[in-house]
Every structure is written in C-alpha cells, then in structure tokens.
C-alpha cells in the first residue's frame, strides 16, 4: 500500500511535565511527584502521531539555536519525519511548555512560543512542492496565522485536503475557515469561534453546523469522554469514546488529529476515521507524557484485535 503523505505546519516545543497531587492555587508551593522532559507543540505532536501510524511526514516549523532544538530534531528524525523544512531562529529559543498534571489527570499548561513566533509565509513557501505532493496538510495556530493561511492556500491550489486544529481559537478568521476542509475543535474552541453554547449535544451539533455554514466542509468535534461529534455531507453522528483509565490527557487532541489525518488520507470516511483516531487518543491518555504516549500502528492493531475478541 502507498504510504499516505502528510505535511504538518506548526509548533515545535520542549515539554517540561510536572506531576503533582493537585493543581496549585496562586501563591502556593508544595512538592510534586516527578518531572519529565519530552518533546511537544501541537504541530510536532501531530507529525509524530502521523509518522508512527505509517505516514510519510514532512514538518514545517522553527526552532532555536540551542540544545533543545538539537534534541527535538533528533527525536523527529528517529520517528522518520522529514525535517528539511525546519528553520533555526537566531535570536529566539526553542518553544517551551511547562505542563502541570495532577492525580486526576487534569492539566494546565504555560507555553513560551520562542522560535515558533517567527514561522512565516516564506518558510511555508519553501515547502511548496512537498505540500502539493501531500494527501493532507495540517495546521494549528500556535504559530503565526500567516503561516497557516499560506499553507492552506498552497494546499487548495494543489487540491490537497486541509485540516485545522483551531487553537488558540481567538485567532480563527472566516478567511481561514473558508480554506479549511476538516476542522477539529474541542468544545471550548468551538464555543469561542461560534459564540454558541455547548452544554448539550444539540448545542454542539448547532455549533458544528455553524462552522459548516462559514465554509468548513467537515467537522470533528472532540468532546473528551463524551466522544466525537462528526459532521459532513452525509450528516451527523456521535462516535463514542473508548472507555479507559486516564492518567495524563496531555496531547490527546493532537493524537486524535494526527490519526484522523492519516485515516482520511487512506480513504476512510470521516466517521470511520474518527473511530480509529479515538482509539489512538484513548491509548495515549493511559500513559504519562505527550509524544512518549503516542502509540505505533502495531499497537493500534493489537488494540483492535483485543476489542474484537472481548
């Protein structure tokens, strides 16, 4: 089978994950359980997931000229990712995230963009040929919107599927949505974009339909333990979440998005792709860390086999 080709345009971070009994309140100091250093950033996360699921992945990003940058690129190459389009910023450090995860698997995150803030349209244009040769181009908004906009324009011109994680949601414009084939928001993000309440499933359906009215062709609304609401030309359906004991939800949305892109590139319907992506996200939350928690294709197949024989 021909490997699906995915280009990811987005952020590259180093994650410092602190495990704590609970999340602190302002002014409070207490002992944590552990500290884990790993690689993160929504763009990098999605690229790693796609690569581990067998896709041929190119990553367009910016890092600093520091030790974190070397570690990050080495890790991406270990996963088989094409790092030719990662630029080095001279005056900014590699992006860094401080992540606090408590005993209930809830988290809060502080991100310093660093070199991510310098990703620009010229960087994206340097990858024009690989974008045109892709099945799917994925963007997020932890890097400047101009980079995502240029990537989507190039992809549309080449008839390549475009996929958007709309975070931070306040950066989403109608112009960007008009170039988006598949939008993958969570409930907080879709509420911010549409102004709709998302208290009930009917609310969520109305918000997803509003995205379609604003130019998005397909919506996969992730709702945590409630599952995923998918909407396309064939209608709307709710994909239930796989029941698991979560220990760390960091990166679960990126695990879902990367897997969704690969599945759509392989020709699956949106509903089938969301089902498979939900399994990938479910496995990821049973492990500590971000990219270290993402499963391989073999693990996904073993999970499916176990479910079929249960």
CSV table of C-alpha atoms in Angstrom, one decimal:
chain,number,residue,atom,x,y,z
A,1,UNK,CA,0.0,0.0,0.0
A,2,UNK,CA,1.2,3.5,-0.8
A,3,UNK,CA,2.1,5.4,2.4
A,4,UNK,CA,-0.1,8.4,3.0
A,5,UNK,CA,1.7,11.7,2.7
A,6,UNK,CA,1.1,14.3,5.4
A,7,UNK,CA,2.6,17.8,5.8
A,8,UNK,CA,2.3,19.5,9.2
A,9,UNK,CA,2.9,23.2,9.5
A,10,UNK,CA,3.1,24.3,13.1
A,11,UNK,CA,4.7,24.5,16.5
A,12,UNK,CA,7.7,22.6,18.0
A,13,UNK,CA,8.2,22.7,21.8
A,14,UNK,CA,10.1,21.1,24.5
A,15,UNK,CA,7.7,20.0,27.2
A,16,UNK,CA,8.6,20.0,30.9
A,17,UNK,CA,5.9,18.0,32.6
A,18,UNK,CA,5.4,18.3,36.4
A,19,UNK,CA,3.3,15.6,38.1
A,20,UNK,CA,1.5,17.0,41.2
A,21,UNK,CA,-1.1,15.7,43.7
A,22,UNK,CA,-3.3,18.6,42.5
A,23,UNK,CA,-3.1,21.8,40.6
A,24,UNK,CA,-1.8,24.7,42.8
A,25,UNK,CA,-3.6,27.9,43.7
A,26,UNK,CA,-2.0,31.3,43.4
A,27,UNK,CA,0.8,31.8,45.9
A,28,UNK,CA,1.0,28.1,46.9
A,29,UNK,CA,4.2,26.0,47.0
A,30,UNK,CA,4.1,22.2,47.5
A,31,UNK,CA,6.1,19.1,46.5
A,32,UNK,CA,5.4,17.5,43.2
A,33,UNK,CA,5.8,13.8,42.3
A,34,UNK,CA,8.1,14.0,39.3
A,35,UNK,CA,9.5,15.9,36.4
A,36,UNK,CA,9.6,14.6,32.8
A,37,UNK,CA,11.2,16.3,29.8
A,38,UNK,CA,9.8,15.5,26.4
A,39,UNK,CA,9.0,16.9,23.0
A,40,UNK,CA,5.7,18.7,22.3
A,41,UNK,CA,4.0,21.5,20.5
A,42,UNK,CA,0.8,20.8,18.6
A,43,UNK,CA,2.5,20.7,15.2
A,44,UNK,CA,5.2,18.3,16.4
A,45,UNK,CA,2.7,16.1,18.2
A,46,UNK,CA,0.6,15.7,15.2
A,47,UNK,CA,3.6,15.0,13.0
A,48,UNK,CA,4.8,12.3,15.3
A,49,UNK,CA,1.4,10.6,15.6
A,50,UNK,CA,1.1,10.5,11.8
A,51,UNK,CA,4.6,9.1,11.4
A,52,UNK,CA,4.0,6.4,13.9
A,53,UNK,CA,0.9,5.3,12.1
A,54,UNK,CA,2.9,4.8,8.9
A,55,UNK,CA,2.5,8.1,7.1
A,56,UNK,CA,5.3,9.8,5.2
A,57,UNK,CA,5.5,13.1,7.1
A,58,UNK,CA,7.2,16.5,6.5
A,59,UNK,CA,7.3,19.0,9.2
A,60,UNK,CA,7.5,22.8,8.6
A,61,UNK,CA,8.5,24.6,11.8
A,62,UNK,CA,11.0,26.8,13.6
A,63,UNK,CA,13.3,26.0,16.5
A,64,UNK,CA,16.1,28.0,18.2
A,65,UNK,CA,19.9,27.5,18.1
A,66,UNK,CA,20.0,25.7,21.3
A,67,UNK,CA,20.3,22.2,22.9
A,68,UNK,CA,16.5,21.8,22.9
A,69,UNK,CA,16.5,22.3,19.1
A,70,UNK,CA,19.0,19.5,18.6
A,71,UNK,CA,17.1,17.1,20.9
A,72,UNK,CA,13.9,17.9,19.1
A,73,UNK,CA,15.2,17.4,15.5
A,74,UNK,CA,17.0,14.2,16.6
A,75,UNK,CA,13.7,12.9,18.0
A,76,UNK,CA,11.7,13.7,14.9
A,77,UNK,CA,14.2,12.0,12.7
A,78,UNK,CA,14.1,8.9,14.9
A,79,UNK,CA,10.4,8.8,14.0
A,80,UNK,CA,11.2,9.1,10.3
A,81,UNK,CA,9.9,12.7,9.9
A,82,UNK,CA,11.4,14.8,7.1
A,83,UNK,CA,13.0,17.7,9.0
A,84,UNK,CA,14.4,19.5,5.9
A,85,UNK,CA,11.9,22.4,6.3
A,86,UNK,CA,12.6,23.1,10.0
A,87,UNK,CA,14.3,26.5,10.2
A,88,UNK,CA,16.5,27.8,13.0
A,89,UNK,CA,15.8,31.2,14.6
A,90,UNK,CA,18.9,33.1,15.7
A,91,UNK,CA,17.5,35.3,18.4
A,92,UNK,CA,14.7,33.1,19.9
A,93,UNK,CA,14.9,29.9,21.9
A,94,UNK,CA,13.1,26.7,21.0
A,95,UNK,CA,9.5,26.9,22.2
A,96,UNK,CA,9.0,25.6,25.7
A,97,UNK,CA,5.9,24.4,27.6
A,98,UNK,CA,5.5,23.9,31.4
A,99,UNK,CA,2.8,21.3,32.0
A,100,UNK,CA,1.3,20.5,35.4
A,101,UNK,CA,-0.7,17.2,35.6
A,102,UNK,CA,-2.5,16.2,38.8
A,103,UNK,CA,-3.5,12.9,40.2
A,104,UNK,CA,-6.9,13.1,38.4
A,105,UNK,CA,-5.1,13.6,35.0
A,106,UNK,CA,-6.2,17.2,34.8
A,107,UNK,CA,-3.6,19.6,33.4
A,108,UNK,CA,-2.7,23.2,33.0
A,109,UNK,CA,-0.1,24.5,30.6
A,110,UNK,CA,2.1,27.6,30.2
A,111,UNK,CA,3.7,28.0,26.7
A,112,UNK,CA,6.5,30.3,25.7
A,113,UNK,CA,6.4,30.5,21.9
A,114,UNK,CA,10.1,31.4,21.3
A,115,UNK,CA,11.1,30.5,17.7
A,116,UNK,CA,7.5,29.4,16.9
A,117,UNK,CA,6.5,33.0,16.8
A,118,UNK,CA,8.8,33.6,13.8
A,119,UNK,CA,7.4,30.9,11.5
A,120,UNK,CA,6.3,32.8,8.4
A,121,UNK,CA,4.8,32.5,4.9
A,122,UNK,CA,8.3,32.3,3.3
A,123,UNK,CA,9.1,29.3,5.5
A,124,UNK,CA,5.9,27.6,4.2
A,125,UNK,CA,6.6,28.5,0.6
A,126,UNK,CA,9.9,26.8,0.8
A,127,UNK,CA,7.9,23.6,1.2
A,128,UNK,CA,5.6,24.3,-1.7
A,129,UNK,CA,6.5,21.1,-3.6
A,130,UNK,CA,6.1,18.8,-0.7
A,131,UNK,CA,2.7,20.4,0.2
A,132,UNK,CA,1.5,19.9,-3.3
A,133,UNK,CA,2.5,16.3,-3.2
A,134,UNK,CA,0.7,15.6,0.1
A,135,UNK,CA,-2.6,14.0,0.8
A,136,UNK,CA,-3.3,16.2,3.8
A,137,UNK,CA,-1.9,19.4,5.2
A,138,UNK,CA,-2.4,20.0,8.9
A,139,UNK,CA,-2.1,23.4,10.6
A,140,UNK,CA,-2.7,24.8,14.1
A,141,UNK,CA,-2.4,28.3,15.5
A,142,UNK,CA,0.5,28.2,18.0
A,143,UNK,CA,2.5,29.7,15.2
A,144,UNK,CA,1.5,32.9,13.3
A,145,UNK,CA,-1.7,32.7,11.3
A,146,UNK,CA,0.0,33.9,8.2
A,147,UNK,CA,1.9,30.5,8.1
A,148,UNK,CA,-1.4,28.5,8.3
A,149,UNK,CA,-3.1,30.7,5.7
A,150,UNK,CA,-0.2,30.3,3.2
A,151,UNK,CA,-0.1,26.5,3.8
A,152,UNK,CA,-3.9,26.3,3.2
A,153,UNK,CA,-3.7,28.4,0.0
A,154,UNK,CA,-0.9,26.3,-1.4
A,155,UNK,CA,-2.8,23.1,-0.5
A,156,UNK,CA,-6.1,24.3,-2.0
A,157,UNK,CA,-4.3,25.2,-5.2
A,158,UNK,CA,-3.0,21.7,-5.4
A,159,UNK,CA,-6.3,20.0,-4.4
A,160,UNK,CA,-4.8,18.8,-1.1
A,161,UNK,CA,-7.1,18.2,1.9
A,162,UNK,CA,-6.6,20.9,4.6
A,163,UNK,CA,-7.1,20.2,8.3
A,164,UNK,CA,-7.2,22.8,11.1
A,165,UNK,CA,-6.8,22.5,14.9
A,166,UNK,CA,-8.3,25.9,15.8
A,167,UNK,CA,-6.2,26.7,18.9
A,168,UNK,CA,-5.9,29.4,20.1
A,169,UNK,CA,-9.5,29.9,18.9
A,170,UNK,CA,-9.4,33.7,19.1
A,171,UNK,CA,-7.0,33.7,16.0
A,172,UNK,CA,-9.6,31.9,13.8
A,173,UNK,CA,-11.0,34.0,11.0
A,174,UNK,CA,-13.7,33.4,8.4
A,175,UNK,CA,-11.0,33.7,5.7
A,176,UNK,CA,-9.1,30.8,7.3
A,177,UNK,CA,-12.2,28.7,7.8
A,178,UNK,CA,-13.1,29.2,4.1
A,179,UNK,CA,-9.9,27.3,3.2
A,180,UNK,CA,-10.5,24.5,5.8
A,181,UNK,CA,-11.7,21.1,4.6
A,182,UNK,CA,-11.7,19.5,8.1
A,183,UNK,CA,-11.9,21.4,11.4
A,184,UNK,CA,-11.1,19.6,14.6
A,185,UNK,CA,-12.0,21.8,17.6
A,186,UNK,CA,-12.8,20.8,21.2
A,187,UNK,CA,-15.8,22.2,23.0
A,188,UNK,CA,-14.0,25.2,24.4
A,189,UNK,CA,-12.7,26.1,21.0
A,190,UNK,CA,-15.9,25.7,19.0
A,191,UNK,CA,-17.8,27.8,21.6
A,192,UNK,CA,-15.2,30.6,21.2
A,193,UNK,CA,-15.3,30.5,17.4
A,194,UNK,CA,-19.1,30.4,17.0
A,195,UNK,CA,-20.4,32.0,20.2
A,196,UNK,CA,-22.7,29.1,20.7
A,197,UNK,CA,-23.4,27.3,24.0
A,198,UNK,CA,-22.1,23.7,24.1
A,199,UNK,CA,-23.9,22.4,27.2
A,200,UNK,CA,-25.9,19.7,25.3
A,201,UNK,CA,-25.3,17.5,22.3
A,202,UNK,CA,-27.9,19.6,20.4
A,203,UNK,CA,-25.8,22.7,21.2
A,204,UNK,CA,-22.7,21.0,19.9
A,205,UNK,CA,-24.5,20.0,16.7
A,206,UNK,CA,-25.7,23.5,16.2
A,207,UNK,CA,-22.1,24.9,16.7
A,208,UNK,CA,-20.7,22.3,14.2
A,209,UNK,CA,-23.3,23.2,11.7
A,210,UNK,CA,-22.4,26.9,12.0
A,211,UNK,CA,-18.8,26.0,11.1
A,212,UNK,CA,-20.1,24.3,8.0
A,213,UNK,CA,-22.1,27.4,7.1
A,214,UNK,CA,-18.9,29.5,7.5
A,215,UNK,CA,-17.1,27.4,4.9
A,216,UNK,CA,-15.7,24.3,6.7
A,217,UNK,CA,-16.5,21.2,4.8
A,218,UNK,CA,-16.2,18.6,7.6
A,219,UNK,CA,-16.2,18.9,11.4
A,220,UNK,CA,-14.9,16.5,14.0
A,221,UNK,CA,-15.8,18.0,17.4
A,222,UNK,CA,-13.8,16.3,20.2
A,223,UNK,CA,-15.7,16.1,23.5
A,224,UNK,CA,-13.4,14.1,25.8
A,225,UNK,CA,-15.2,11.2,27.5
A,226,UNK,CA,-18.4,12.1,25.6
A,227,UNK,CA,-16.9,11.0,22.3
A,228,UNK,CA,-16.6,12.8,18.9
A,229,UNK,CA,-19.4,14.6,17.0
A,230,UNK,CA,-18.7,14.3,13.3
A,231,UNK,CA,-20.5,16.3,10.6
A,232,UNK,CA,-20.1,16.1,6.8
A,233,UNK,CA,-22.3,16.0,3.7
A,234,UNK,CA,-23.7,12.6,4.7
A,235,UNK,CA,-25.0,14.0,8.0
A,236,UNK,CA,-24.1,14.0,11.7
A,237,UNK,CA,-23.1,11.2,14.0
A,238,UNK,CA,-21.7,10.7,17.5
A,239,UNK,CA,-18.7,8.4,17.8
A,240,UNK,CA,-18.5,7.1,21.4
A,241,UNK,CA,-15.2,7.4,23.3
A,242,UNK,CA,-13.3,4.2,24.2
A,243,UNK,CA,-13.5,3.6,28.0
A,244,UNK,CA,-10.1,3.8,29.6
A,245,UNK,CA,-8.5,4.9,32.8
A,246,UNK,CA,-6.8,8.2,32.0
A,247,UNK,CA,-3.5,9.1,33.7
A,248,UNK,CA,-2.5,12.0,31.5
A,249,UNK,CA,-4.7,13.7,28.9
A,250,UNK,CA,-1.9,16.0,27.6
A,251,UNK,CA,-1.7,15.7,23.8
A,252,UNK,CA,-4.8,13.6,23.4
A,253,UNK,CA,-6.3,16.1,21.0
A,254,UNK,CA,-3.2,16.1,18.9
A,255,UNK,CA,-3.1,12.3,18.9
A,256,UNK,CA,-6.7,12.3,17.6
A,257,UNK,CA,-5.9,14.9,14.9
A,258,UNK,CA,-2.8,13.2,13.6
A,259,UNK,CA,-4.6,9.8,13.4
A,260,UNK,CA,-7.6,11.4,11.7
A,261,UNK,CA,-5.4,12.9,9.0
A,262,UNK,CA,-3.7,9.6,8.3
A,263,UNK,CA,-7.0,7.7,8.2
A,264,UNK,CA,-8.6,10.2,5.8
A,265,UNK,CA,-5.5,10.1,3.6
A,266,UNK,CA,-6.0,6.3,3.5
A,267,UNK,CA,-9.5,6.9,2.1
A,268,UNK,CA,-11.7,6.3,5.2
A,269,UNK,CA,-15.0,8.1,5.7
A,270,UNK,CA,-15.0,10.8,8.4
A,271,UNK,CA,-16.9,8.6,10.8
A,272,UNK,CA,-14.6,5.6,10.4
A,273,UNK,CA,-11.5,7.9,10.6
A,274,UNK,CA,-12.8,9.4,13.8
A,275,UNK,CA,-13.4,5.9,15.3
A,276,UNK,CA,-9.8,4.9,14.6
A,277,UNK,CA,-8.5,8.3,15.8
A,278,UNK,CA,-10.4,7.9,19.0
A,279,UNK,CA,-8.6,4.6,19.7
A,280,UNK,CA,-5.3,6.4,19.2
A,281,UNK,CA,-6.3,9.1,21.6
A,282,UNK,CA,-7.6,6.6,24.2
A,283,UNK,CA,-4.3,4.7,24.2
A,284,UNK,CA,-2.4,8.0,24.6
A,285,UNK,CA,-4.2,9.1,27.8
A,286,UNK,CA,-3.3,5.8,29.6
A,287,UNK,CA,0.4,6.9,29.6
A,288,UNK,CA,2.4,9.7,31.1
A,289,UNK,CA,3.9,12.3,28.7
A,290,UNK,CA,3.0,13.7,25.3
A,291,UNK,CA,4.9,12.2,22.4
A,292,UNK,CA,6.1,9.4,24.5
A,293,UNK,CA,2.5,8.3,25.0
A,294,UNK,CA,1.6,8.1,21.2
A,295,UNK,CA,1.1,4.5,20.0
A,296,UNK,CA,2.5,2.8,17.0
A,297,UNK,CA,0.5,1.2,14.2
A,298,UNK,CA,1.2,-2.3,15.7
A,299,UNK,CA,-0.2,-1.2,19.0
A,300,UNK,CA,-3.4,0.1,17.3
A,301,UNK,CA,-3.9,-3.2,15.5
A,302,UNK,CA,-3.4,-5.2,18.8
A,303,UNK,CA,-5.9,-2.9,20.5
A,304,UNK,CA,-8.5,-3.6,17.7
A,305,UNK,CA,-7.9,-7.3,17.9
A,306,UNK,CA,-8.4,-7.3,21.7
A,307,UNK,CA,-11.7,-5.3,21.3
A,308,UNK,CA,-12.9,-7.7,18.7
A,309,UNK,CA,-12.3,-10.8,20.8
A,310,UNK,CA,-13.6,-9.2,24.1
